[in-house]
Amino acid sequence: MKFMRYICIAVLSLLALACQQVEKTVALPADRVVAPVMNPHADIVVVEEELSNEVTFTWSAADYGYPAPVAYAVYCTYGDAVYQLGEAYATHYTTTKETLNNTLVAQTGLQLPADETSQIGIYVVASISDNKAEYDKRSNVVALNITTMESTAASWMRRRVYVPGAHQGWNPATAPVLWETGENSDVYAGPVLLATATDAEDCEFKFTTAPDWGAGANLGTDLDALVNDGGSGNLKTPAGLYWVEVTLTPDHSTGRATLTPIDCIGVIGTAIGGWGDADDVVMTLAGMPEEGDADYEAKFNAAVNAQIWEGVCENTLADEFKFRLNHAWVYSWGLDASGSLEHLSSNNGANIVSPYSGRVRFAIDFHGDIDALGNDPSNPSPVSAVVEQL
């Protein structure tokens, strides 16, 4: 009987513990979640002597009924305009007066007038899931005045994010790059083969904003919530070719990344047979070694880093063509106003005319000459092409 009593006590204890766990992990209904509350903030005056001074916005925690990992998007308003300053995973967000000023007066920010006092609003939106918008809870808006100054930011030069990882030997200096898509947009995009020379099922990688682990941002842990920390965890995805897009906050402290599978990087047009959905000539990553090739891994890594796709077409006509992804026009490249193959446009570019017929090699380069592009104040497109007779 004592044995049976002990069993009953153990079962009751486990049931009680299970109930406690359910209470801890079951979220409140969306309409009962308590939204965060912004705390008041003093007016801000930006002067040259105080540019490095920190500015911290604080708020109370959202209550989802259990200790959920909550992301807080921090927004600033000016009139009807709204701009996201950043994202935090605590109940505060800290930046400097210089960063805040430059963000707010920038043409890509809220376009506040420089050297004037303007009223802005600050609020946060709490979120626990990208797929449950009903659980996004917005705080109150706190109004304050900010006196700005001329931006200290240098003229825009197209920036880049590096993608080091197991696909290329974990070397940021030689890694594939994602180029900034627009002026100070902090959105970076490009194709990357995230696969290893050893044919592993998954590929681990990270993002950096400099070609060196010791400089710039070191972003990892979670694609939906990138963390800038040398100790952040590696990102992981099933091996494959992806269109990678990274969006960073202005201070590069956090961000998000999306990986869209690429089935085909192709060339299409009357030059190679037509403009139909089945007319794309599928291109392959240039420089990929044959199985059993000497220095296979080094050659594999070099090909991944170069980001050049090529295809050879037989019976080509001297006619028009363009490049595109996945047999569709969501992503495509043609000529810009200069009409040069050195800088292709992704903004509904014009058709490219090939002067060659017969056997022709087509290639598109998404990596570009970093030194030349990084010092060109005209900020041309980094995507280029080669068309040559064979």
Coordinates of N, CA and C in Angstrom, one line a residue, residues 188 222-226 243-248 254-260:
Y188 N 20.3 45.0 -48.6 CA 21.4 44.5 -49.3 C 20.9 43.1 -50.0
D222 N 19.7 34.3 -35.8 CA 18.3 34.0 -36.3 C 18.1 34.9 -37.5
L223 N 17.6 34.3 -38.6 CA 17.4 35.1 -39.8 C 16.3 36.1 -39.6
D224 N 15.3 35.9 -38.8 CA 14.3 36.8 -38.5 C 14.7 37.9 -37.4
A225 N 15.8 37.6 -36.7 CA 16.2 38.6 -35.7 C 17.7 38.5 -35.6
L226 N 18.4 39.1 -36.6 CA 19.8 39.1 -36.6 C 20.4 39.8 -35.4
W243 N 18.5 33.7 -53.5 CA 18.5 35.2 -53.5 C 18.4 35.7 -52.1
V244 N 19.5 36.3 -51.6 CA 19.6 36.7 -50.2 C 19.3 38.2 -50.1
E245 N 18.4 38.5 -49.2 CA 18.1 40.0 -49.0 C 18.2 40.2 -47.5
V246 N 19.1 41.2 -47.1 CA 19.3 41.5 -45.7 C 18.9 43.0 -45.5
T247 N 18.1 43.2 -44.5 CA 17.6 44.5 -44.1 C 18.2 44.8 -42.7
L248 N 19.0 45.9 -42.6 CA 19.6 46.2 -41.3 C 19.0 47.5 -40.7
T254 N 20.8 45.3 -35.4 CA 19.9 44.2 -35.6 C 19.5 44.2 -37.1
G255 N 18.7 43.2 -37.5 CA 18.2 43.2 -38.8 C 17.5 41.9 -39.1
R256 N 17.1 41.7 -40.3 CA 16.4 40.5 -40.8 C 16.9 40.1 -42.1
A257 N 16.8 38.8 -42.4 CA 17.2 38.3 -43.7 C 16.2 37.3 -44.3
T258 N 16.0 37.4 -45.6 CA 15.2 36.4 -46.3 C 16.0 35.7 -47.3
L259 N 15.7 34.4 -47.5 CA 16.4 33.5 -48.4 C 15.4 33.0 -49.4
T260 N 15.4 33.4 -50.6 CA 14.4 32.9 -51.6 C 15.2 31.9 -52.5

